Amino acid sequence: VAACAAGAAPPGCGPPPPPGASFPAPTAKATPAPIAGPAEAKANDDDFDTADDVASELDYTKIPSTLDAKLLTAEGGAAIRPTTIKVGETWTKRSQKALLGKPKEEALHTEEQQREKQAAFDLLDALSCSGALPIACCSLHVVVAATHAFDQSLLDTVIQQNVNPIEKLERSSLLVATTIHDAPAGRLLRDEVRERVARFAAPELLGGDAAAAGEGAVADLP
């Protein structure tokens, strides 16, 4: 009471309100959100890969030409020829209307294939807002076919030429794998087979591993 009389009125001082009086609700003071700096904006942008980032990592349309160029320069790569895959005219579609529904199969001819393809692209266009939104957690399957051709039959290759066809096929598989995965051959082999492949199948692809395998072979000699 003394403080109110002195003029230094603390909160709650003053005459009591008349009966039935109403008071405005307290208002909260708005605090502006801090503006994200360049580092924070870059961190937020890195959460999702944009279409430009994905395209700059690997262009799948260049894999066939890159593989052909590597096979032409590699020793023995001429035995591997590109192969064209021709699909049949009638496809089989497996689907189910609901998650717990009964799956069914149906044959799709040319007209049905075009209709299903257009429906799939329409759905993709709707989910991505015509390509404006990135699609995360998805997989893309790319099939690249190649055929390793031998000049002679299997028996003639083994008996007359004294060539192990398995080693030739392992080398061809490594040539294709290093191109598709863009990784050295040593990273694509298991530890238990690396020495054997480096010594017999593809010593030029494994580099230092081949030299190590050769040294081990000499050291094992009596």
mmCIF file of C-alpha atoms in Angstrom, residues 51-156:
data_model
loop_
_atom_site.group_PDB
_atom_site.id
_atom_site.type_symbol
_atom_site.label_atom_id
_atom_site.label_comp_id
_atom_site.label_asym_id
_atom_site.label_seq_id
_atom_site.Cartn_x
_atom_site.Cartn_y
_atom_site.Cartn_z
ATOM 1 C CA ALA A 51 18.277 -33.798 -60.635
ATOM 2 C CA ASP A 52 21.383 -31.861 -61.705
ATOM 3 C CA ASP A 53 23.502 -33.474 -58.948
ATOM 4 C CA VAL A 54 22.381 -36.969 -59.918
ATOM 5 C CA ALA A 55 22.944 -36.336 -63.621
ATOM 6 C CA SER A 56 26.475 -35.054 -62.954
ATOM 7 C CA GLU A 57 27.435 -38.230 -61.071
ATOM 8 C CA LEU A 58 26.780 -40.858 -63.728
ATOM 9 C CA ASP A 59 25.212 -40.750 -67.177
ATOM 10 C CA TYR A 60 23.820 -44.209 -67.830
ATOM 11 C CA THR A 61 23.293 -43.499 -71.520
ATOM 12 C CA LYS A 62 27.084 -43.300 -72.005
ATOM 13 C CA ILE A 63 27.806 -46.726 -70.530
ATOM 14 C CA PRO A 64 27.575 -48.658 -73.868
ATOM 15 C CA SER A 65 29.954 -46.304 -75.709
ATOM 16 C CA THR A 66 32.359 -46.210 -72.758
ATOM 17 C CA LEU A 67 32.315 -50.003 -72.557
ATOM 18 C CA ASP A 68 32.992 -50.370 -76.293
ATOM 19 C CA ALA A 69 35.942 -47.961 -76.111
ATOM 20 C CA LYS A 70 37.447 -49.844 -73.161
ATOM 21 C CA LEU A 71 37.028 -53.236 -74.811
ATOM 22 C CA LEU A 72 38.698 -52.046 -78.014
ATOM 23 C CA THR A 73 41.791 -50.820 -76.148
ATOM 24 C CA ALA A 74 42.023 -53.742 -73.698
ATOM 25 C CA GLU A 75 43.997 -56.857 -74.603
ATOM 26 C CA GLY A 76 41.589 -59.609 -75.521
ATOM 27 C CA GLY A 77 38.609 -57.258 -75.333
ATOM 28 C CA ALA A 78 37.724 -57.877 -78.972
ATOM 29 C CA ALA A 79 36.195 -61.202 -77.937
ATOM 30 C CA ILE A 80 33.404 -59.298 -76.155
ATOM 31 C CA ARG A 81 30.751 -57.953 -78.473
ATOM 32 C CA PRO A 82 27.757 -55.760 -77.628
ATOM 33 C CA THR A 83 24.440 -57.581 -77.609
ATOM 34 C CA THR A 84 21.011 -56.234 -78.504
ATOM 35 C CA ILE A 85 18.143 -57.388 -76.307
ATOM 36 C CA LYS A 86 14.856 -57.833 -78.137
ATOM 37 C CA VAL A 87 11.802 -58.268 -75.954
ATOM 38 C CA GLY A 88 8.767 -60.266 -76.987
ATOM 39 C CA GLU A 89 5.542 -58.776 -78.251
ATOM 40 C CA THR A 90 3.476 -60.061 -75.311
ATOM 41 C CA TRP A 91 4.382 -59.098 -71.750
ATOM 42 C CA THR A 92 3.071 -60.453 -68.458
ATOM 43 C CA LYS A 93 1.823 -58.011 -65.826
ATOM 44 C CA ARG A 94 1.642 -59.058 -62.170
ATOM 45 C CA SER A 95 -0.403 -56.753 -59.952
ATOM 46 C CA GLN A 96 -2.788 -56.607 -56.999
ATOM 47 C CA LYS A 97 -5.447 -53.993 -56.298
ATOM 48 C CA ALA A 98 -4.674 -53.673 -52.580
ATOM 49 C CA LEU A 99 -1.805 -54.469 -50.245
ATOM 50 C CA LEU A 100 -3.554 -57.571 -48.958
ATOM 51 C CA GLY A 101 -5.339 -58.299 -52.203
ATOM 52 C CA LYS A 102 -4.891 -61.396 -54.262
ATOM 53 C CA PRO A 103 -2.188 -60.996 -56.930
ATOM 54 C CA LYS A 104 -3.186 -61.629 -60.499
ATOM 55 C CA GLU A 105 -1.481 -61.965 -63.866
ATOM 56 C CA GLU A 106 -2.583 -60.693 -67.225
ATOM 57 C CA ALA A 107 -1.087 -60.627 -70.701
ATOM 58 C CA LEU A 108 -0.292 -57.241 -72.226
ATOM 59 C CA HIS A 109 -0.155 -56.817 -75.975
ATOM 60 C CA THR A 110 1.174 -53.807 -77.854
ATOM 61 C CA GLU A 111 -1.766 -51.505 -77.147
ATOM 62 C CA GLU A 112 -1.961 -52.471 -73.479
ATOM 63 C CA GLN A 113 1.796 -51.917 -73.111
ATOM 64 C CA GLN A 114 1.517 -48.381 -74.447
ATOM 65 C CA ARG A 115 -1.386 -47.649 -72.113
ATOM 66 C CA GLU A 116 0.418 -48.984 -69.044
ATOM 67 C CA LYS A 117 3.580 -47.106 -69.971
ATOM 68 C CA GLN A 118 1.672 -43.843 -70.312
ATOM 69 C CA ALA A 119 -0.070 -44.440 -66.970
ATOM 70 C CA ALA A 120 3.308 -45.015 -65.275
ATOM 71 C CA PHE A 121 4.745 -41.784 -66.679
ATOM 72 C CA ASP A 122 1.611 -39.862 -65.675
ATOM 73 C CA LEU A 123 1.995 -41.134 -62.103
ATOM 74 C CA LEU A 124 5.678 -40.208 -62.064
ATOM 75 C CA ASP A 125 4.847 -36.752 -63.395
ATOM 76 C CA ALA A 126 2.226 -36.229 -60.682
ATOM 77 C CA LEU A 127 4.473 -37.420 -57.832
ATOM 78 C CA SER A 128 7.378 -35.215 -58.903
ATOM 79 C CA CYS A 129 5.263 -32.165 -59.833
ATOM 80 C CA SER A 130 6.487 -32.346 -63.420
ATOM 81 C CA GLY A 131 10.080 -32.892 -62.324
ATOM 82 C CA ALA A 132 10.212 -30.050 -59.784
ATOM 83 C CA LEU A 133 10.556 -32.381 -56.774
ATOM 84 C CA PRO A 134 13.403 -34.887 -56.362
ATOM 85 C CA ILE A 135 12.467 -38.523 -55.863
ATOM 86 C CA ALA A 136 14.407 -40.049 -52.974
ATOM 87 C CA CYS A 137 14.687 -43.729 -52.016
ATOM 88 C CA CYS A 138 14.152 -45.072 -55.522
ATOM 89 C CA SER A 139 16.069 -47.548 -57.663
ATOM 90 C CA LEU A 140 16.862 -47.570 -61.365
ATOM 91 C CA HIS A 141 17.636 -50.835 -63.151
ATOM 92 C CA VAL A 142 19.881 -50.599 -66.221
ATOM 93 C CA VAL A 143 20.577 -53.713 -68.302
ATOM 94 C CA VAL A 144 23.708 -53.773 -70.468
ATOM 95 C CA ALA A 145 24.281 -57.024 -72.384
ATOM 96 C CA ALA A 146 27.563 -58.266 -73.801
ATOM 97 C CA THR A 147 28.568 -61.629 -75.285
ATOM 98 C CA HIS A 148 31.982 -63.256 -75.017
ATOM 99 C CA ALA A 149 32.579 -65.145 -78.261
ATOM 100 C CA PHE A 150 35.158 -67.918 -78.697
ATOM 101 C CA ASP A 151 36.665 -68.651 -82.102
ATOM 102 C CA GLN A 152 36.272 -72.390 -81.618
ATOM 103 C CA SER A 153 33.994 -74.729 -79.735
ATOM 104 C CA LEU A 154 34.408 -75.424 -76.045
ATOM 105 C CA LEU A 155 36.276 -78.702 -76.543
ATOM 106 C CA ASP A 156 38.598 -77.224 -79.175
#
